[in-house]
């Protein structure tokens, strides 16, 4: 796939939808990223206890909602009763947890590219990878904008590859592993997404020479963003939608 997939994603990606400007991983966040000129958003997807795909970063709801406890132990109905906006600011009070489908619909209606990060709850790696890939395949079937699927979990990536081999994948990790070509080949990835502070020009060139793209998470400094793009970094995730702005790329 790395040889045939035509990479045409934008160079700047709004992290968790709207970066710091809106409550992460909500529809309000996607709207915010879009309003601030971003044509690509990243968001994290996991399974509720009853196997609904929802957007959430952490294993627990504690930080980003008015509830407490493990996401994996709550049904979608229970998650839906929580406020996922008020922790950010009063303006967003009452913002619900979004379903995967509502975000698929919103991004396609507005021609927004997506990086779907598969963020499984512990011990649900394979089923999350499978269900995210199947849903992405179904919901982006008639779209010219295939989502990029990524994960820190190799189990989740392998499951995604099996369920939807045609969807582009990226391996998410911190630093470039010595055996990165073996992993990317095995997972049939088009890209590797690395921690920005550990990236340098030499690593970017090694990745490109091997035939892969490289994305950097999470770049919140304007000068650093410029430098990484100058070095040929293919895309950056940012929380600072007002500093690391789309016109930079
Ligand atoms: O996908 C890039 C970035 O979101 C990875 O880290 O913890 O913010 O999901 P995290
Ligand atoms: Mg993420």
mmCIF file of C-alpha atoms and ligand atoms in Angstrom:
data_model
loop_
_atom_site.group_PDB
_atom_site.id
_atom_site.type_symbol
_atom_site.label_atom_id
_atom_site.label_comp_id
_atom_site.label_asym_id
_atom_site.label_seq_id
_atom_site.Cartn_x
_atom_site.Cartn_y
_atom_site.Cartn_z
ATOM 1 C CA UNK A 1 0.000 0.000 0.000
ATOM 2 C CA UNK A 2 2.845 2.417 0.721
ATOM 3 C CA UNK A 3 3.713 2.448 -2.961
ATOM 4 C CA UNK A 4 0.216 2.938 -4.297
ATOM 5 C CA UNK A 5 -1.435 5.165 -1.691
ATOM 6 C CA UNK A 6 -1.500 8.778 -2.756
ATOM 7 C CA UNK A 7 -0.875 10.885 0.353
ATOM 8 C CA UNK A 8 -2.809 14.124 0.012
ATOM 9 C CA UNK A 9 -3.536 15.127 3.563
ATOM 10 C CA UNK A 10 -2.972 18.694 4.682
ATOM 11 C CA UNK A 11 0.165 19.532 6.639
ATOM 12 C CA UNK A 12 -1.621 20.836 9.712
ATOM 13 C CA UNK A 13 -4.000 18.781 11.790
ATOM 14 C CA UNK A 14 -6.160 20.126 14.614
ATOM 15 C CA UNK A 15 -5.404 17.878 17.601
ATOM 16 C CA UNK A 16 -8.464 16.276 19.240
ATOM 17 C CA UNK A 17 -10.648 18.421 16.976
ATOM 18 C CA UNK A 18 -10.147 21.927 18.282
ATOM 19 C CA UNK A 19 -6.887 21.777 20.234
ATOM 20 C CA UNK A 20 -7.039 23.920 23.365
ATOM 21 C CA UNK A 21 -9.938 26.026 22.082
ATOM 22 C CA UNK A 22 -12.725 23.543 22.714
ATOM 23 C CA UNK A 23 -13.388 20.436 24.803
ATOM 24 C CA UNK A 24 -11.316 17.681 23.172
ATOM 25 C CA UNK A 25 -12.936 14.942 21.121
ATOM 26 C CA UNK A 26 -16.395 16.544 20.917
ATOM 27 C CA UNK A 27 -18.432 17.712 17.936
ATOM 28 C CA UNK A 28 -17.959 21.271 19.202
ATOM 29 C CA UNK A 29 -14.207 20.675 18.892
ATOM 30 C CA UNK A 30 -14.528 19.494 15.278
ATOM 31 C CA UNK A 31 -16.625 22.567 14.496
ATOM 32 C CA UNK A 32 -13.980 24.727 16.104
ATOM 33 C CA UNK A 33 -11.103 23.195 14.121
ATOM 34 C CA UNK A 34 -13.114 23.729 10.959
ATOM 35 C CA UNK A 35 -13.955 27.351 11.832
ATOM 36 C CA UNK A 36 -10.297 28.138 12.454
ATOM 37 C CA UNK A 37 -9.398 26.957 8.969
ATOM 38 C CA UNK A 38 -8.132 23.432 9.609
ATOM 39 C CA UNK A 39 -9.050 20.934 6.908
ATOM 40 C CA UNK A 40 -7.935 17.932 8.957
ATOM 41 C CA UNK A 41 -8.753 16.834 12.496
ATOM 42 C CA UNK A 42 -7.366 14.111 14.740
ATOM 43 C CA UNK A 43 -9.570 12.381 17.304
ATOM 44 C CA UNK A 44 -9.380 9.366 19.623
ATOM 45 C CA UNK A 45 -11.875 6.508 19.408
ATOM 46 C CA UNK A 46 -12.663 3.728 21.877
ATOM 47 C CA UNK A 47 -15.483 1.324 22.760
ATOM 48 C CA UNK A 48 -18.120 1.783 25.445
ATOM 49 C CA UNK A 49 -19.009 -1.232 27.576
ATOM 50 C CA UNK A 50 -21.762 -2.091 25.087
ATOM 51 C CA UNK A 51 -19.476 -1.777 22.051
ATOM 52 C CA UNK A 52 -20.468 1.673 20.791
ATOM 53 C CA UNK A 53 -17.636 3.621 19.173
ATOM 54 C CA UNK A 54 -17.178 6.927 20.960
ATOM 55 C CA UNK A 55 -14.612 9.699 21.007
ATOM 56 C CA UNK A 56 -12.541 9.825 24.193
ATOM 57 C CA UNK A 57 -8.856 10.026 25.038
ATOM 58 C CA UNK A 58 -8.374 8.669 28.553
ATOM 59 C CA UNK A 59 -9.269 5.272 30.009
ATOM 60 C CA UNK A 60 -11.469 7.056 32.567
ATOM 61 C CA UNK A 61 -14.071 9.788 32.159
ATOM 62 C CA UNK A 62 -12.697 11.706 35.171
ATOM 63 C CA UNK A 63 -10.682 14.436 33.403
ATOM 64 C CA UNK A 64 -13.015 15.263 30.530
ATOM 65 C CA UNK A 65 -16.478 14.858 32.026
ATOM 66 C CA UNK A 66 -18.463 15.460 35.198
ATOM 67 C CA UNK A 67 -18.468 11.719 35.929
ATOM 68 C CA UNK A 68 -15.957 9.255 37.306
ATOM 69 C CA UNK A 69 -14.883 5.744 36.379
ATOM 70 C CA UNK A 70 -13.641 3.649 33.527
ATOM 71 C CA UNK A 71 -15.072 4.304 30.068
ATOM 72 C CA UNK A 72 -14.939 0.552 29.439
ATOM 73 C CA UNK A 73 -17.366 -0.069 32.290
ATOM 74 C CA UNK A 74 -20.008 2.408 31.099
ATOM 75 C CA UNK A 75 -22.708 1.790 28.525
ATOM 76 C CA UNK A 76 -23.214 4.329 25.780
ATOM 77 C CA UNK A 77 -26.378 5.452 27.539
ATOM 78 C CA UNK A 78 -24.431 6.102 30.746
ATOM 79 C CA UNK A 79 -21.731 8.012 28.860
ATOM 80 C CA UNK A 80 -24.412 10.058 27.097
ATOM 81 C CA UNK A 81 -25.736 11.317 30.422
ATOM 82 C CA UNK A 82 -22.388 12.957 31.250
ATOM 83 C CA UNK A 83 -21.252 16.497 30.432
ATOM 84 C CA UNK A 84 -18.083 16.388 28.320
ATOM 85 C CA UNK A 85 -17.834 20.168 27.861
ATOM 86 C CA UNK A 86 -18.105 21.907 31.218
ATOM 87 C CA UNK A 87 -14.598 20.877 32.373
ATOM 88 C CA UNK A 88 -13.216 23.041 29.555
ATOM 89 C CA UNK A 89 -15.310 26.170 30.051
ATOM 90 C CA UNK A 90 -18.830 27.209 31.006
ATOM 91 C CA UNK A 91 -19.618 27.995 27.378
ATOM 92 C CA UNK A 92 -19.402 24.310 26.482
ATOM 93 C CA UNK A 93 -21.426 22.981 29.420
ATOM 94 C CA UNK A 94 -23.641 20.097 28.355
ATOM 95 C CA UNK A 95 -21.588 19.108 25.322
ATOM 96 C CA UNK A 96 -22.177 15.358 24.935
ATOM 97 C CA UNK A 97 -19.754 12.578 24.099
ATOM 98 C CA UNK A 98 -19.969 12.159 20.337
ATOM 99 C CA UNK A 99 -20.523 8.903 18.528
ATOM 100 C CA UNK A 100 -18.090 7.923 15.823
ATOM 101 C CA UNK A 101 -20.909 8.130 13.300
ATOM 102 C CA UNK A 102 -21.843 11.724 14.157
ATOM 103 C CA UNK A 103 -18.238 12.797 13.628
ATOM 104 C CA UNK A 104 -17.940 10.807 10.392
ATOM 105 C CA UNK A 105 -21.029 12.629 9.144
ATOM 106 C CA UNK A 106 -19.912 16.089 10.252
ATOM 107 C CA UNK A 107 -16.422 15.813 8.771
ATOM 108 C CA UNK A 108 -17.669 14.513 5.444
ATOM 109 C CA UNK A 109 -20.359 17.158 5.138
ATOM 110 C CA UNK A 110 -17.643 19.757 5.593
ATOM 111 C CA UNK A 111 -14.863 18.098 3.557
ATOM 112 C CA UNK A 112 -12.610 17.668 6.541
ATOM 113 C CA UNK A 113 -9.913 14.982 6.430
ATOM 114 C CA UNK A 114 -9.665 12.745 9.492
ATOM 115 C CA UNK A 115 -6.973 10.987 11.428
ATOM 116 C CA UNK A 116 -8.831 8.419 13.489
ATOM 117 C CA UNK A 117 -6.642 7.388 16.378
ATOM 118 C CA UNK A 118 -7.666 3.966 17.659
ATOM 119 C CA UNK A 119 -7.314 4.363 21.428
ATOM 120 C CA UNK A 120 -8.488 1.068 22.919
ATOM 121 C CA UNK A 121 -9.371 0.592 26.548
ATOM 122 C CA UNK A 122 -6.980 -1.938 28.138
ATOM 123 C CA UNK A 123 -7.553 -5.485 26.865
ATOM 124 C CA UNK A 124 -9.913 -4.350 24.109
ATOM 125 C CA UNK A 125 -7.200 -3.720 21.492
ATOM 126 C CA UNK A 126 -8.283 -6.220 18.847
ATOM 127 C CA UNK A 127 -12.026 -5.628 19.009
ATOM 128 C CA UNK A 128 -11.539 -1.842 18.981
ATOM 129 C CA UNK A 129 -9.206 -2.022 15.967
ATOM 130 C CA UNK A 130 -11.654 -4.244 14.129
ATOM 131 C CA UNK A 131 -14.764 -2.197 14.890
ATOM 132 C CA UNK A 132 -13.116 1.171 14.124
ATOM 133 C CA UNK A 133 -11.803 -0.092 10.779
ATOM 134 C CA UNK A 134 -15.143 -1.652 9.816
ATOM 135 C CA UNK A 135 -17.032 1.508 10.719
ATOM 136 C CA UNK A 136 -14.523 3.729 8.899
ATOM 137 C CA UNK A 137 -14.787 1.542 5.829
ATOM 138 C CA UNK A 138 -18.565 1.704 5.910
ATOM 139 C CA UNK A 139 -18.907 5.422 6.656
ATOM 140 C CA UNK A 140 -16.222 6.601 4.214
ATOM 141 C CA UNK A 141 -17.211 4.185 1.439
ATOM 142 C CA UNK A 142 -18.241 6.836 -1.078
ATOM 143 C CA UNK A 143 -15.775 9.450 0.034
ATOM 144 C CA UNK A 144 -12.721 10.725 -1.797
ATOM 145 C CA UNK A 145 -11.181 11.514 1.546
ATOM 146 C CA UNK A 146 -10.181 8.263 3.213
ATOM 147 C CA UNK A 147 -9.403 8.646 6.908
ATOM 148 C CA UNK A 148 -5.931 7.822 8.184
ATOM 149 C CA UNK A 149 -6.167 5.194 10.940
ATOM 150 C CA UNK A 150 -3.442 5.250 13.573
ATOM 151 C CA UNK A 151 -2.652 3.612 16.880
ATOM 152 C CA UNK A 152 0.016 3.150 19.526
ATOM 153 C CA UNK A 153 -1.332 -0.402 19.794
ATOM 154 C CA UNK A 154 0.126 -2.855 17.288
ATOM 155 C CA UNK A 155 -2.671 -5.275 18.151
ATOM 156 C CA UNK A 156 -5.263 -2.657 17.217
ATOM 157 C CA UNK A 157 -3.424 -1.778 14.000
ATOM 158 C CA UNK A 158 -3.157 -5.423 12.991
ATOM 159 C CA UNK A 159 -6.892 -5.858 13.568
ATOM 160 C CA UNK A 160 -7.609 -2.707 11.525
ATOM 161 C CA UNK A 161 -5.432 -4.007 8.706
ATOM 162 C CA UNK A 162 -7.345 -7.250 8.677
ATOM 163 C CA UNK A 163 -10.780 -5.596 8.764
ATOM 164 C CA UNK A 164 -10.077 -2.853 6.211
ATOM 165 C CA UNK A 165 -6.752 -3.444 4.442
ATOM 166 C CA UNK A 166 -7.496 -0.662 1.941
ATOM 167 C CA UNK A 167 -7.649 2.111 4.553
ATOM 168 C CA UNK A 168 -4.343 3.947 5.114
ATOM 169 C CA UNK A 169 -2.646 3.311 8.448
ATOM 170 C CA UNK A 170 0.026 4.995 10.559
ATOM 171 C CA UNK A 171 1.982 3.542 13.465
ATOM 172 C CA UNK A 172 1.997 5.907 16.412
ATOM 173 C CA UNK A 173 4.936 5.849 18.757
ATOM 174 C CA UNK A 174 7.346 8.180 20.562
ATOM 175 C CA UNK A 175 10.757 7.702 19.003
ATOM 176 C CA UNK A 176 11.741 6.099 15.710
ATOM 177 C CA UNK A 177 12.390 2.396 16.453
ATOM 178 C CA UNK A 178 15.539 0.857 14.936
ATOM 179 C CA UNK A 179 13.380 -1.752 13.224
ATOM 180 C CA UNK A 180 10.744 0.725 12.026
ATOM 181 C CA UNK A 181 10.709 -0.595 8.465
ATOM 182 C CA UNK A 182 9.890 -4.095 9.744
ATOM 183 C CA UNK A 183 6.926 -2.780 11.760
ATOM 184 C CA UNK A 184 5.611 -0.518 8.995
ATOM 185 C CA UNK A 185 5.926 -3.298 6.449
ATOM 186 C CA UNK A 186 4.181 -5.773 8.738
ATOM 187 C CA UNK A 187 1.293 -3.396 9.489
ATOM 188 C CA UNK A 188 1.262 -2.193 5.873
ATOM 189 C CA UNK A 189 1.416 1.411 7.069
ATOM 190 C CA UNK A 190 1.836 4.522 4.946
ATOM 191 C CA UNK A 191 3.239 6.639 7.775
ATOM 192 C CA UNK A 192 4.769 6.785 11.219
ATOM 193 C CA UNK A 193 3.571 9.395 13.729
ATOM 194 C CA UNK A 194 6.291 10.390 16.188
ATOM 195 C CA UNK A 195 6.723 12.605 19.240
ATOM 196 C CA UNK A 196 7.812 15.982 17.903
ATOM 197 C CA UNK A 197 10.527 16.664 20.509
ATOM 198 C CA UNK A 198 12.418 13.512 19.472
ATOM 199 C CA UNK A 199 12.348 14.280 15.740
ATOM 200 C CA UNK A 200 15.248 15.664 13.751
ATOM 201 C CA UNK A 201 16.064 16.099 10.094
ATOM 202 C CA UNK A 202 18.105 12.909 9.925
ATOM 203 C CA UNK A 203 15.197 10.770 11.172
ATOM 204 C CA UNK A 204 12.773 12.433 8.766
ATOM 205 C CA UNK A 205 15.112 11.656 5.887
ATOM 206 C CA UNK A 206 15.536 8.027 6.980
ATOM 207 C CA UNK A 207 11.769 7.583 7.059
ATOM 208 C CA UNK A 208 11.338 9.178 3.639
ATOM 209 C CA UNK A 209 14.129 7.082 2.148
ATOM 210 C CA UNK A 210 12.325 3.987 3.362
ATOM 211 C CA UNK A 211 9.219 5.171 1.495
ATOM 212 C CA UNK A 212 7.021 6.356 4.362
ATOM 213 C CA UNK A 213 5.483 9.636 5.510
ATOM 214 C CA UNK A 214 6.099 11.111 8.957
ATOM 215 C CA UNK A 215 3.769 13.137 11.167
ATOM 216 C CA UNK A 216 4.749 14.900 14.406
ATOM 217 C CA UNK A 217 2.658 15.115 17.576
ATOM 218 C CA UNK A 218 2.045 17.549 19.153
ATOM 219 C CA UNK A 219 3.590 20.792 17.946
ATOM 220 C CA UNK A 220 2.450 23.851 19.854
ATOM 221 C CA UNK A 221 5.329 26.215 19.107
ATOM 222 C CA UNK A 222 5.315 28.267 15.891
ATOM 223 C CA UNK A 223 9.080 28.185 15.292
ATOM 224 C CA UNK A 224 9.258 24.459 15.926
ATOM 225 C CA UNK A 225 6.380 23.886 13.496
ATOM 226 C CA UNK A 226 8.220 25.903 10.829
ATOM 227 C CA UNK A 227 11.408 23.941 11.413
ATOM 228 C CA UNK A 228 9.732 20.541 11.209
ATOM 229 C CA UNK A 229 7.891 21.487 8.012
ATOM 230 C CA UNK A 230 11.133 22.847 6.565
ATOM 231 C CA UNK A 231 12.790 19.511 7.326
ATOM 232 C CA UNK A 232 10.079 17.838 5.265
ATOM 233 C CA UNK A 233 7.823 16.580 8.028
ATOM 234 C CA UNK A 234 4.615 15.625 6.202
ATOM 235 C CA UNK A 235 2.106 16.749 8.824
ATOM 236 C CA UNK A 236 1.885 18.147 12.338
ATOM 237 C CA UNK A 237 -0.736 17.877 15.043
ATOM 238 C CA UNK A 238 -1.310 21.045 17.041
ATOM 239 C CA UNK A 239 -3.309 22.195 20.063
ATOM 240 C CA UNK A 240 -2.464 25.846 19.386
ATOM 241 C CA UNK A 241 -4.932 26.662 16.631
ATOM 242 C CA UNK A 242 -4.242 30.387 16.965
ATOM 243 C CA UNK A 243 -0.427 30.074 16.869
ATOM 244 C CA UNK A 244 0.337 27.129 14.595
ATOM 245 C CA UNK A 245 -2.156 28.265 11.968
ATOM 246 C CA UNK A 246 -3.014 26.562 8.660
ATOM 247 C CA UNK A 247 -1.425 29.348 6.583
ATOM 248 C CA UNK A 248 1.960 28.235 7.953
ATOM 249 C CA UNK A 249 1.802 25.207 5.672
HETATM 250 O O1 LIG B 1 -2.320 11.028 17.271
HETATM 251 C C1 LIG B 1 -1.453 12.000 17.767
HETATM 252 C C2 LIG B 1 -1.604 12.185 19.249
HETATM 253 O O2 LIG B 1 -2.947 12.419 19.530
HETATM 254 C C3 LIG B 1 -1.090 11.003 20.033
HETATM 255 O O3 LIG B 1 -1.123 11.192 21.412
HETATM 256 O O4 LIG B 1 -2.110 10.971 23.657
HETATM 257 O O5 LIG B 1 -2.685 12.940 22.263
HETATM 258 O O6 LIG B 1 -3.583 10.706 21.678
HETATM 259 P P1 LIG B 1 -2.439 11.458 22.283
HETATM 260 MG MG1 LIG B 2 -4.710 11.202 19.909
#
